[in-house]
Every structure is written in structure tokens, then in C-alpha cells.
Short mmCIF file of C-alpha atoms and ligand atoms in Angstrom, two decimals:
data_model
loop_
_atom_site.label_atom_id
_atom_site.label_comp_id
_atom_site.label_asym_id
_atom_site.label_seq_id
_atom_site.Cartn_x
_atom_site.Cartn_y
_atom_site.Cartn_z
CA MET A 241 6.83 4.84 -22.30
CA THR A 242 10.20 3.78 -20.75
CA LEU A 243 10.71 5.09 -17.24
CA ARG A 244 13.86 6.75 -16.77
CA LEU A 245 15.70 7.74 -13.32
CA LYS A 246 16.60 10.85 -15.01
CA ASP A 247 12.93 12.20 -15.38
CA TYR A 248 12.84 12.45 -11.55
CA GLU A 249 15.71 15.14 -11.34
CA PRO A 250 13.07 18.06 -11.54
CA VAL A 251 11.27 16.54 -8.56
CA VAL A 252 13.99 15.35 -6.18
CA GLY A 253 17.07 17.13 -7.26
CA ALA A 254 20.36 15.92 -8.82
CA ASP A 255 22.02 14.80 -5.39
CA VAL A 256 19.41 12.11 -4.76
CA LEU A 257 19.94 10.79 -8.14
CA GLN A 258 23.64 10.87 -7.66
CA GLU A 259 23.41 8.92 -4.42
CA LEU A 260 21.46 6.22 -6.53
CA TYR A 261 23.98 5.93 -9.38
CA VAL A 262 26.75 5.40 -6.68
CA LEU A 263 24.80 2.59 -4.85
CA ALA A 264 23.82 1.17 -8.26
CA ASP A 265 27.31 0.54 -9.26
CA ARG A 266 27.74 -1.92 -6.31
CA VAL A 267 24.65 -4.12 -7.10
CA LYS A 268 24.58 -3.83 -11.09
CA GLY A 269 23.87 -6.85 -12.83
CA ARG A 270 22.34 -8.69 -9.95
CA ARG A 271 19.10 -10.55 -10.44
CA LEU A 272 16.29 -9.32 -8.18
CA GLN A 273 13.40 -11.67 -8.59
CA ASN A 274 10.04 -10.20 -7.08
CA ILE A 275 7.16 -12.34 -6.48
CA ASN A 276 3.60 -11.50 -5.35
CA SER A 277 0.05 -12.49 -5.87
CA THR A 278 -1.51 -9.95 -8.24
CA SER A 279 -0.38 -7.79 -10.89
CA VAL A 280 -3.16 -5.45 -10.61
CA GLY A 281 -5.21 -3.94 -7.50
CA GLY A 282 -3.82 -2.95 -4.18
CA GLY A 283 -0.70 -1.08 -2.94
CA VAL A 284 2.00 -3.92 -3.76
CA ALA A 285 0.99 -4.27 -7.47
CA GLU A 286 1.11 -0.30 -7.67
CA ILE A 287 4.61 -0.10 -6.21
CA LEU A 288 6.15 -2.95 -8.13
CA THR A 289 4.79 -1.44 -11.41
CA ARG A 290 6.93 1.64 -11.01
CA LEU A 291 9.75 0.06 -9.04
CA ILE A 292 10.76 -2.56 -11.44
CA PRO A 293 11.58 -0.33 -14.27
CA LEU A 294 13.61 2.17 -12.14
CA LEU A 295 15.68 -0.54 -10.97
CA ARG A 296 16.07 -1.96 -14.16
CA ASP A 297 17.09 1.64 -15.44
CA LEU A 298 19.90 1.72 -12.76
CA GLY A 299 21.27 -1.78 -14.03
CA VAL A 300 19.67 -4.01 -11.54
CA ASP A 301 18.11 -6.97 -13.37
CA ALA A 302 14.64 -6.70 -11.61
CA THR A 303 11.93 -8.99 -12.63
CA TRP A 304 8.41 -9.67 -11.53
CA ASP A 305 6.51 -12.97 -11.32
CA VAL A 306 2.91 -13.37 -9.96
CA ILE A 307 1.85 -17.02 -8.19
CA LYS A 308 -1.24 -18.64 -9.45
CA GLY A 309 -4.09 -19.63 -7.15
CA ASP A 310 -7.72 -20.47 -7.43
CA GLN A 311 -10.78 -18.91 -5.63
CA ALA A 312 -10.27 -21.26 -2.74
CA PHE A 313 -6.59 -20.20 -2.25
CA PHE A 314 -7.64 -16.70 -2.18
CA ASN A 315 -10.17 -17.12 0.17
CA VAL A 316 -7.56 -18.55 2.48
CA THR A 317 -5.02 -15.97 1.86
CA LYS A 318 -7.75 -13.29 2.52
CA ALA A 319 -8.54 -14.89 5.81
CA PHE A 320 -4.84 -15.13 6.72
CA HIS A 321 -4.49 -11.41 5.66
CA ASN A 322 -7.39 -10.49 8.04
CA ALA A 323 -6.32 -12.79 10.90
CA LEU A 324 -2.75 -11.16 10.73
CA HIS A 325 -4.23 -7.93 10.96
CA GLY A 326 -5.89 -9.14 14.18
CA LYS A 327 -9.00 -9.78 12.74
CA ARG A 328 -11.25 -12.71 14.29
CA GLU A 329 -11.44 -15.20 11.39
CA GLU A 330 -12.34 -18.89 11.33
CA ILE A 331 -9.13 -20.70 10.56
CA THR A 332 -9.17 -24.42 9.93
CA GLU A 333 -6.70 -27.09 9.24
CA GLN A 334 -8.29 -27.38 5.71
CA MET A 335 -7.29 -23.73 4.95
CA PHE A 336 -3.61 -24.72 5.82
CA ASP A 337 -3.75 -27.67 3.40
CA ILE A 338 -4.92 -25.59 0.55
CA PHE A 339 -2.11 -22.97 1.32
CA ARG A 340 0.24 -25.80 1.40
CA GLU A 341 -1.07 -27.32 -1.92
CA THR A 342 -1.03 -24.21 -3.92
CA THR A 343 2.38 -23.54 -2.88
CA GLU A 344 3.53 -26.83 -4.15
CA MET A 345 1.69 -26.32 -7.50
CA ASN A 346 3.29 -22.90 -7.78
CA LEU A 347 6.86 -24.46 -6.92
CA ARG A 348 6.28 -27.24 -9.83
CA GLY A 349 5.65 -24.25 -12.33
CA MET A 350 7.85 -21.48 -11.26
CA ALA A 351 11.47 -20.59 -12.54
CA LEU A 352 13.25 -19.36 -9.23
CA ASN A 353 16.49 -17.87 -10.22
CA GLY A 354 17.26 -14.62 -8.40
CA ASP A 355 20.61 -13.73 -6.88
CA VAL A 356 17.88 -12.14 -4.53
CA THR A 357 14.54 -13.27 -4.37
CA LEU A 358 12.04 -10.82 -2.80
CA ILE A 359 8.85 -12.60 -1.74
CA HIS A 360 5.91 -10.01 -0.91
CA ASP A 361 3.44 -10.85 1.59
CA PRO A 362 1.97 -13.87 2.76
CA GLN A 363 0.36 -15.47 -0.38
CA PRO A 364 3.62 -16.59 -1.88
CA ALA A 365 5.72 -17.18 1.22
CA GLY A 366 5.92 -20.92 1.07
CA LEU A 367 7.99 -20.62 -2.06
CA VAL A 368 11.07 -20.29 0.24
CA LEU A 369 10.91 -24.23 0.37
CA ARG A 370 12.75 -24.16 -2.72
CA ARG A 371 15.48 -21.94 -1.58
CA LYS A 372 18.03 -24.42 -1.55
CA ASP A 373 17.81 -25.73 -5.03
CA ALA A 374 17.17 -22.28 -6.25
CA GLY A 375 20.20 -20.66 -4.44
CA GLY A 376 20.71 -16.84 -3.96
CA ARG A 377 19.50 -14.71 -1.10
CA TRP A 378 15.79 -14.85 0.09
CA ILE A 379 13.82 -11.95 1.59
CA TRP A 380 10.31 -12.04 2.95
CA ARG A 381 8.81 -8.38 2.24
CA CYS A 382 5.84 -8.20 4.55
CA HIS A 383 3.54 -5.00 3.50
CA ILE A 384 0.95 -5.69 6.06
CA ASP A 385 0.59 -4.86 9.84
CA VAL A 386 1.75 -7.89 11.65
CA SER A 387 2.06 -6.14 15.04
CA ALA A 388 -0.76 -8.18 16.77
CA PRO A 389 -1.27 -11.21 14.55
CA ASP A 390 -3.84 -14.05 15.26
CA PRO A 391 -1.33 -16.49 16.61
CA ARG A 392 -2.49 -19.70 14.68
CA VAL A 393 -1.86 -17.93 11.52
CA TRP A 394 1.38 -16.40 12.44
CA GLU A 395 2.86 -19.75 13.98
CA PHE A 396 1.81 -21.22 10.61
CA LEU A 397 3.64 -18.62 8.65
CA TRP A 398 6.44 -18.26 11.09
CA PRO A 399 8.62 -21.52 10.02
CA TYR A 400 8.57 -20.28 6.49
CA VAL A 401 9.79 -16.77 7.46
CA GLU A 402 12.42 -18.32 9.67
CA GLN A 403 13.75 -19.87 6.34
CA TYR A 404 14.50 -16.65 4.78
CA ASP A 405 17.53 -14.55 4.99
CA ALA A 406 15.89 -11.54 6.07
CA ALA A 407 12.56 -10.00 6.57
CA ILE A 408 11.51 -6.51 5.44
CA PHE A 409 8.50 -4.56 7.47
CA SER A 410 7.31 -1.29 6.68
CA MET A 411 7.96 0.09 10.08
CA PRO A 412 9.35 -0.73 13.34
CA ASP A 413 6.08 -1.39 15.09
CA PHE A 414 5.86 -4.39 12.83
CA ALA A 415 9.13 -5.96 13.84
CA GLN A 416 8.76 -9.64 14.99
CA GLN A 417 10.73 -12.16 17.27
CA LEU A 418 12.59 -13.75 14.33
CA SER A 419 16.09 -15.27 14.34
CA VAL A 420 16.73 -13.67 10.86
CA PRO A 421 17.72 -9.98 10.39
CA GLN A 422 14.79 -7.53 9.88
CA TYR A 423 15.12 -4.25 7.86
CA MET A 424 12.39 -1.43 7.84
CA VAL A 425 11.64 0.09 4.53
CA ALA A 426 8.53 2.32 4.27
CA PRO A 427 6.61 1.94 0.82
CA SER A 428 6.62 4.84 -1.62
CA ILE A 429 4.58 6.70 -4.24
CA ASP A 430 5.89 7.70 -7.86
CA PRO A 431 5.17 11.35 -8.33
CA LEU A 432 5.55 10.85 -12.11
CA SER A 433 2.84 7.94 -12.39
CA ASP A 434 -0.70 8.81 -13.73
CA LYS A 435 -1.94 8.43 -10.13
CA ASN A 436 0.11 11.30 -8.96
CA LYS A 437 1.36 13.57 -11.92
CA GLU A 438 0.25 17.30 -12.20
CA LEU A 439 -3.17 17.44 -14.41
CA ALA A 440 -4.99 20.24 -16.13
CA PRO A 441 -7.74 21.78 -14.18
CA GLU A 442 -10.14 21.23 -17.17
CA PHE A 443 -9.44 17.33 -16.90
CA ILE A 444 -10.18 17.52 -13.22
CA GLU A 445 -13.52 19.13 -13.70
CA ALA A 446 -14.34 16.80 -16.30
CA VAL A 447 -13.98 13.84 -14.25
CA LEU A 448 -15.89 15.47 -11.18
CA GLU A 449 -18.66 16.24 -13.69
CA LYS A 450 -18.67 12.66 -15.08
CA TYR A 451 -19.33 11.40 -11.56
CA GLY A 452 -21.94 13.83 -10.75
CA LEU A 453 -19.85 15.97 -8.26
CA ASN A 454 -20.04 19.81 -8.04
CA PRO A 455 -16.68 21.43 -7.86
CA GLU A 456 -18.46 24.48 -6.07
CA ARG A 457 -19.27 22.29 -3.02
CA PRO A 458 -16.77 20.57 -0.71
CA ILE A 459 -15.83 17.07 -1.55
CA LEU A 460 -14.90 14.29 1.00
CA THR A 461 -12.97 11.42 -0.52
CA GLN A 462 -11.81 8.07 0.32
CA ILE A 463 -10.19 5.85 -2.30
CA SER A 464 -9.87 2.32 -1.32
CA ARG A 465 -10.62 -1.36 -2.16
CA PHE A 466 -14.04 -2.24 -0.64
CA ASP A 467 -12.53 -3.80 2.44
CA ARG A 468 -13.95 -3.70 5.94
CA LEU A 469 -10.53 -2.85 7.17
CA LYS A 470 -10.72 0.16 5.11
CA ASP A 471 -13.79 1.06 7.21
CA PRO A 472 -16.10 2.72 4.39
CA LEU A 473 -19.07 2.42 6.48
CA GLY A 474 -17.35 4.23 9.20
CA VAL A 475 -16.48 7.04 6.61
CA MET A 476 -20.09 7.27 5.62
CA GLU A 477 -21.18 7.44 9.29
CA ALA A 478 -18.57 10.53 9.77
CA TYR A 479 -20.01 11.97 6.72
CA ARG A 480 -23.67 11.75 8.11
CA MET A 481 -22.49 13.39 11.39
CA VAL A 482 -20.61 16.34 9.64
CA LYS A 483 -23.30 16.88 6.98
CA LYS A 484 -25.99 17.95 9.58
CA ARG A 485 -23.87 21.12 9.92
CA HIS A 486 -21.75 21.42 6.65
CA ASP A 487 -22.75 21.24 3.13
CA CYS A 488 -20.62 18.28 1.54
CA GLN A 489 -20.44 15.45 -1.01
CA LEU A 490 -18.95 12.04 -0.22
CA VAL A 491 -16.94 10.04 -2.60
CA LEU A 492 -16.23 6.14 -1.78
CA ALA A 493 -14.06 4.99 -5.00
CA GLY A 494 -12.49 1.69 -5.18
CA GLY A 495 -12.17 -1.25 -7.13
CA GLY A 496 -11.24 -5.01 -6.63
CA ALA A 497 -8.27 -6.87 -6.66
CA PRO A 498 -8.02 -10.58 -7.96
CA ASP A 499 -6.60 -11.67 -4.72
CA ASP A 500 -9.21 -10.07 -2.79
CA PRO A 501 -12.48 -12.12 -2.88
CA GLU A 502 -14.43 -9.89 -0.32
CA GLY A 503 -14.89 -6.78 -2.46
CA GLU A 504 -18.25 -7.48 -3.92
CA GLU A 505 -19.84 -8.26 -0.71
CA VAL A 506 -18.53 -5.23 1.01
CA LEU A 507 -19.49 -2.72 -2.03
CA ARG A 508 -23.04 -4.08 -1.80
CA GLU A 509 -23.13 -3.27 1.93
CA VAL A 510 -21.67 -0.02 1.23
CA ARG A 511 -24.48 0.73 -1.37
CA GLU A 512 -27.14 -0.46 0.99
CA ARG A 513 -26.02 1.77 3.49
CA ALA A 514 -25.88 4.76 1.50
CA ALA A 515 -29.34 4.18 0.40
CA SER A 516 -30.75 7.24 -1.60
CA ASP A 517 -28.38 10.19 -0.65
CA ALA A 518 -27.76 11.69 -3.84
CA ASP A 519 -24.51 13.34 -2.07
CA ILE A 520 -22.95 9.94 -1.69
CA HIS A 521 -20.95 8.87 -4.72
CA ILE A 522 -20.20 5.26 -4.73
CA LEU A 523 -17.83 4.59 -7.57
CA ASP A 524 -16.80 0.85 -8.65
CA LEU A 525 -13.72 1.83 -10.63
CA PRO A 526 -12.15 -0.71 -13.24
CA PRO A 527 -8.37 -1.24 -12.78
CA PHE A 528 -6.24 1.34 -14.54
CA SER A 529 -8.25 4.29 -13.70
CA ASP A 530 -5.38 6.21 -12.26
CA LEU A 531 -5.82 9.41 -14.27
CA GLU A 532 -9.55 9.34 -12.80
CA ILE A 533 -8.45 8.52 -9.42
CA ASN A 534 -5.82 11.42 -9.55
CA ALA A 535 -8.45 13.86 -10.67
CA LEU A 536 -10.87 12.67 -7.86
CA VAL A 537 -8.39 13.42 -5.21
CA ARG A 538 -7.07 16.69 -6.83
CA GLY A 539 -10.66 17.73 -7.07
CA SER A 540 -11.43 16.71 -3.23
CA THR A 541 -11.54 19.21 -0.35
CA ILE A 542 -10.42 16.47 2.38
CA VAL A 543 -9.40 12.86 1.85
CA LEU A 544 -9.91 10.21 4.26
CA GLN A 545 -8.25 6.92 4.75
CA LYS A 546 -10.03 5.88 8.19
CA SER A 547 -8.70 2.52 8.13
CA ILE A 548 -8.93 0.09 11.21
CA LYS A 549 -5.73 -1.63 10.22
CA GLU A 550 -3.19 -0.61 7.69
CA GLY A 551 0.02 -1.73 6.58
CA PHE A 552 0.89 1.47 5.07
CA GLY A 553 -1.78 2.95 2.78
CA LEU A 554 -0.37 4.52 -0.32
CA THR A 555 -3.50 6.37 -0.62
CA VAL A 556 -2.45 8.65 2.25
CA SER A 557 0.85 9.88 0.53
CA GLU A 558 -1.04 10.01 -2.51
CA ALA A 559 -3.21 12.59 -1.06
CA LEU A 560 -0.65 14.55 0.67
CA TRP A 561 1.41 14.77 -2.43
CA LYS A 562 -1.48 16.86 -3.91
CA ARG A 563 -1.36 19.05 -0.83
CA LYS A 564 -4.75 17.49 0.46
CA PRO A 565 -5.25 17.30 4.33
CA VAL A 566 -5.93 13.78 5.45
CA ILE A 567 -7.98 12.34 8.03
CA GLY A 568 -6.89 8.83 8.85
CA GLY A 569 -7.21 6.02 11.22
CA ALA A 570 -4.45 5.97 13.92
CA VAL A 571 -2.99 2.60 12.70
CA GLY A 572 -0.16 1.08 11.01
CA GLY A 573 1.78 2.96 8.37
CA ILE A 574 -0.81 5.72 8.35
CA LYS A 575 0.83 6.92 11.46
CA LEU A 576 4.21 7.44 9.61
CA GLN A 577 2.37 9.63 6.89
CA ILE A 578 -0.04 11.69 9.18
CA ILE A 579 1.79 13.82 11.67
CA ASN A 580 -1.28 14.68 13.70
CA GLY A 581 -2.14 18.45 13.45
CA VAL A 582 0.55 18.83 10.90
CA THR A 583 -0.26 16.95 7.72
CA GLY A 584 -3.58 15.86 8.73
CA PHE A 585 -5.54 14.12 11.67
CA LEU A 586 -5.26 10.63 13.17
CA VAL A 587 -8.78 9.51 14.43
CA HIS A 588 -9.91 6.56 16.24
CA SER A 589 -13.73 6.72 15.58
CA PRO A 590 -16.44 7.78 13.23
CA GLU A 591 -17.00 10.67 15.79
CA GLY A 592 -13.43 11.55 15.97
CA ALA A 593 -13.38 11.70 11.91
CA ALA A 594 -16.62 13.86 12.03
CA LYS A 595 -15.08 16.36 14.35
CA ARG A 596 -11.99 16.65 12.41
CA LEU A 597 -13.88 17.02 9.10
CA ALA A 598 -15.94 19.87 10.59
CA GLN A 599 -13.01 21.57 11.87
CA LEU A 600 -11.28 21.62 8.26
CA LEU A 601 -14.43 22.41 6.56
CA SER A 602 -14.67 25.53 8.47
CA ASP A 603 -10.88 26.51 8.00
CA PRO A 604 -9.45 26.67 4.26
CA ALA A 605 -6.31 28.38 5.36
CA PHE A 606 -5.61 25.48 8.03
CA ARG A 607 -6.42 23.00 5.22
CA GLN A 608 -3.86 24.60 2.90
CA ARG A 609 -1.32 24.74 5.68
CA LEU A 610 -1.51 20.93 6.31
CA GLY A 611 -1.69 20.15 2.62
CA ASP A 612 1.65 22.13 2.19
CA ASN A 613 3.17 20.52 5.09
CA GLY A 614 1.94 16.94 3.68
CA TYR A 615 3.46 17.45 0.35
CA LEU A 616 6.85 18.23 1.90
CA HIS A 617 6.61 15.26 4.09
CA VAL A 618 5.98 13.02 1.30
CA LYS A 619 8.77 14.69 -0.77
CA GLN A 620 11.23 13.95 2.14
CA ASN A 621 10.10 10.43 3.11
CA PHE A 622 7.75 8.44 0.71
CA LEU A 623 8.87 8.93 -3.02
CA ILE A 624 9.96 6.00 -5.20
CA THR A 625 13.59 7.18 -5.18
CA ARG A 626 13.94 6.63 -1.48
CA HIS A 627 12.42 3.23 -2.04
CA VAL A 628 14.87 2.40 -4.72
CA LYS A 629 17.67 3.57 -2.43
CA ASP A 630 16.39 1.28 0.41
CA TYR A 631 16.21 -1.92 -1.46
CA MET A 632 19.63 -1.52 -3.01
CA LEU A 633 20.93 -0.96 0.55
CA VAL A 634 19.07 -3.99 1.67
CA MET A 635 20.82 -5.98 -1.23
CA LEU A 636 24.08 -4.51 0.01
CA ALA A 637 23.30 -5.28 3.67
CA LEU A 638 22.77 -9.14 2.74
CA ASP A 639 26.36 -9.10 1.76
CA TYR A 640 26.88 -8.43 5.69
CA PRO A 641 24.29 -10.47 7.21
CA ASP A 642 25.03 -9.95 11.06
CA GLU A 643 23.17 -6.78 11.84
CA ASP A 644 19.81 -7.23 13.90
CA ILE A 645 17.63 -4.25 13.10
CA ILE A 646 18.75 -1.76 10.72
CA HIS A 647 16.48 1.38 10.00
CA LEU A 648 17.09 2.28 6.43
CA GLY A 649 14.08 5.00 6.35
N1 UDP B 868 -6.41 1.95 -5.79
C1 UDP B 868 -6.91 1.99 -7.05
N2 UDP B 868 -8.03 1.80 -7.48
C2 UDP B 868 -8.93 1.42 -6.63
C3 UDP B 868 -8.68 1.75 -5.22
C4 UDP B 868 -7.31 1.66 -4.85
O1 UDP B 868 -5.66 2.23 -8.05
O2 UDP B 868 -10.12 1.46 -7.04
C5 UDP B 868 -4.90 2.25 -5.54
C6 UDP B 868 -4.66 3.33 -4.60
O3 UDP B 868 -4.70 4.57 -5.14
C7 UDP B 868 -3.43 2.92 -4.04
C8 UDP B 868 -3.28 1.37 -3.99
O4 UDP B 868 -4.30 0.96 -4.99
O5 UDP B 868 -2.23 3.17 -4.84
C9 UDP B 868 -3.94 0.86 -2.73
O6 UDP B 868 -3.03 0.80 -1.80
P1 UDP B 868 -3.03 0.95 -0.34
O7 UDP B 868 -1.55 0.89 0.35
O8 UDP B 868 -3.61 2.25 -0.01
O9 UDP B 868 -4.02 -0.24 0.18
P2 UDP B 868 -3.96 -1.86 -0.22
O10 UDP B 868 -5.13 -1.89 -1.20
O11 UDP B 868 -2.78 -2.13 -0.62
O12 UDP B 868 -4.44 -2.38 1.06
#
């Protein structure tokens, strides 16, 4: 099915689309080459899958390429990812060599020909070495929380970042000391995707039943890659505390991403910790389980995203859009989406999460209010149409590159 912008009119209104058509007239025909490190799994792939066709519908020649890398490279970049998030990781000279070699290998095999080249995250950041030959404008789009990075990794990455024309971060907290302009663009969800569209109640029930969940009893859910920074064990701890007083079931659903080699180990830990509790449902979902994930969230009573670090956390907006109250870690982009006490609760510990779970489990009307607020908050700020607008604005802003920090949100 071809994605058409006009299909979004019933959701966002004609005025929003009109604005996009006006902007598109000024960037039409420009080639926007996106490059990242995986075509499935994780938020960046999720966004690009939907954003590229919409930009194309507007006449922007948007394309998407994925760099190649072996297991050793993705072990390195996952360690960089963790370290940039401030986690302690052993970083060696050999890791920097692997990064450089894989960058060189990709440079040999890749056609770089964007009027604007948009490089997503650290994995492909080194491609900028080719910018002189390739021409055009180059932007580094950072999706992760780099507010307190491990200095060794940031100092390694920084000389690459400085070679771009601009950097984009998801929120002002992540801005860096850079000599290039920085733009703030929050990520987004697509209200019409299988992950987010309305579903028939019978389908939702069938999915709950398939996974052994009882729709008559409260369901607490976290959808995430099995990643320590998503804190699945902390979620389980909170569930166990709340379970002493409130009947509930827990769903921890996730899958892997080819550029995340830690998933299996974390999944094993999570399974071990769940032991034989029949009310804990650990679901290892294959890629493209979007309709089932949608149904699991819609069938849930409360959604969690108890991350310890988070660039944005699309799963939060995905749940708020479905009018679910969300309890999230008070970190990174989750703070943009959860307005404490208005669209959900921000927490700092399993105890905090358990306290808010208990409060929400005993107050259905409050849950509903938070969910309704969440829906509106996402509608105003985190839908894909706003994201399309921001990317077009950044393309235009590059024609006038002397501003320092512009907030486009
Ligand atoms: N997701 C998925 N299957 C899974 C786990 C996650 O499709 O098994 C999706 C999730 O719904 C969201 C994205 O992957 O759309 C994850 O993005 P987020 O920003 O929450 O986290 P990231 O994985 O990028 O750190």
C-alpha cells in the first residue's frame, strides 16, 4: 500500500497538511539520503519506514540505505551506544580500529549522492569522511541521549560530528559543545501504521488469548528490546511489589534488532528472574509483529517504559496515543512525553513505579483521564506529520546556516 499524505487529513486536519504542501514546494526534488545501521528493530528503523514514503509523496527524493557490519562491529557500536548513554563499558583501542575499518569498508561500497545526507546515530557517523567527494549538505541525526556521555567515546566521535554541516538531537538536554549548528527535532509515531491504527475489539481479545492473558484482569505491559537500559528487571521488581496488594498480570514483550547483540543474554536473565510466575508473560516477538504489539498495548491497563536511559522511547507515545497511562523512567525523551501527573508518571526506581502502579490500579477514572490527556499530547506534538515538517524545515535552514540552536518542535 502506498502511503499518501492526504490519508492523514482525518487525523491531523487540513491545515496541518496545507502547511506541509507549502514547505514541500521549497524542497521538492531535493535528494535526501538517509543512512542508518538496521532496516528492522528499534525506533530509528520504525520511523524511517514511515517517514521516507511520506517525504516522497511530498516530492522530496528521500532514500534509505543501511550500512553493513559484522558481529564484531555491532558489538563495538553497542558498547559505544551504552557508553554514550553514560553506562560504564570497557572501551579499547582495538574497538576504535574496528569502527574505522568498518567505516572504510562501507565507504568503498556505498553510493553517496544526497543533496542532503542524513546520517542516523553513531554507527554510520564516519561516512562523513567522504563528504568532500560526495558533495551536498551532511547532517548527523543523533537519536540517543548524549547528555552525559563517556568522554572516551564522545571524544572519538566528536571529530566526525564536527565535519557535518549540522547535528540534530531529539531534545535540548542533549545539545553539545559543537562548532556546527544544532537543531532539535523530537521523533514521532505514525497514527496510521499497523503499530498504532485502531483495531477491532475481537482482534485485541484474540491476541490476548493467544498469549494466555486474561482480559478480565489488569494487564501491565512494557514493549521493548531486551536491553538493560530498558530495565526489564526493574519492571519485574515493581510488578512483584504491587502484586502483593493488587491482582495483575505482567507482559514484557520485545524482540531483537540485528544491530543489538546483547538481546539474547538479557532475555535469558529476564526469563530466569521470572521463574515460574504464571502471571509474568515474556514474549519474544519476531520482527513485523506490529499488529500484535498494537493489540497488546490496547489490551493493557497500564503501560510502562521504565528505562534507565532513553533517547526518546517511541513506545511511550505509542501507548499514549492508545489512551493508556504510562509510567516511565524520568530520563531523556520520556520526559517530553510524560507530563508528570497529566499523561502518566515519571519514576526513578522500582519502588516509585510500584507506588504509581498501585495508585493507578485503584483508580480507573484517573487512568482514563491520563490516557485522554496523553492522546492529545501526542496528537499535538509527536505525530509523523510534525516530523516531516521539521525535516523539511531543517533542509531549508541549511540554506541559511548561521543560526546556533533553533528549536523546531
Ligand atoms: N518494537 C517492536 N518490537 C519489539 C520491541 C519494540 O516493534 O519487539 C518497536 C516499538 O514498538 C517501537 C520501537 O520498536 O516502535 C522501539 O523504539 P524506542 O524508541 O521505544 O526504543 P529503541 O529500541 O529505539 O531504543
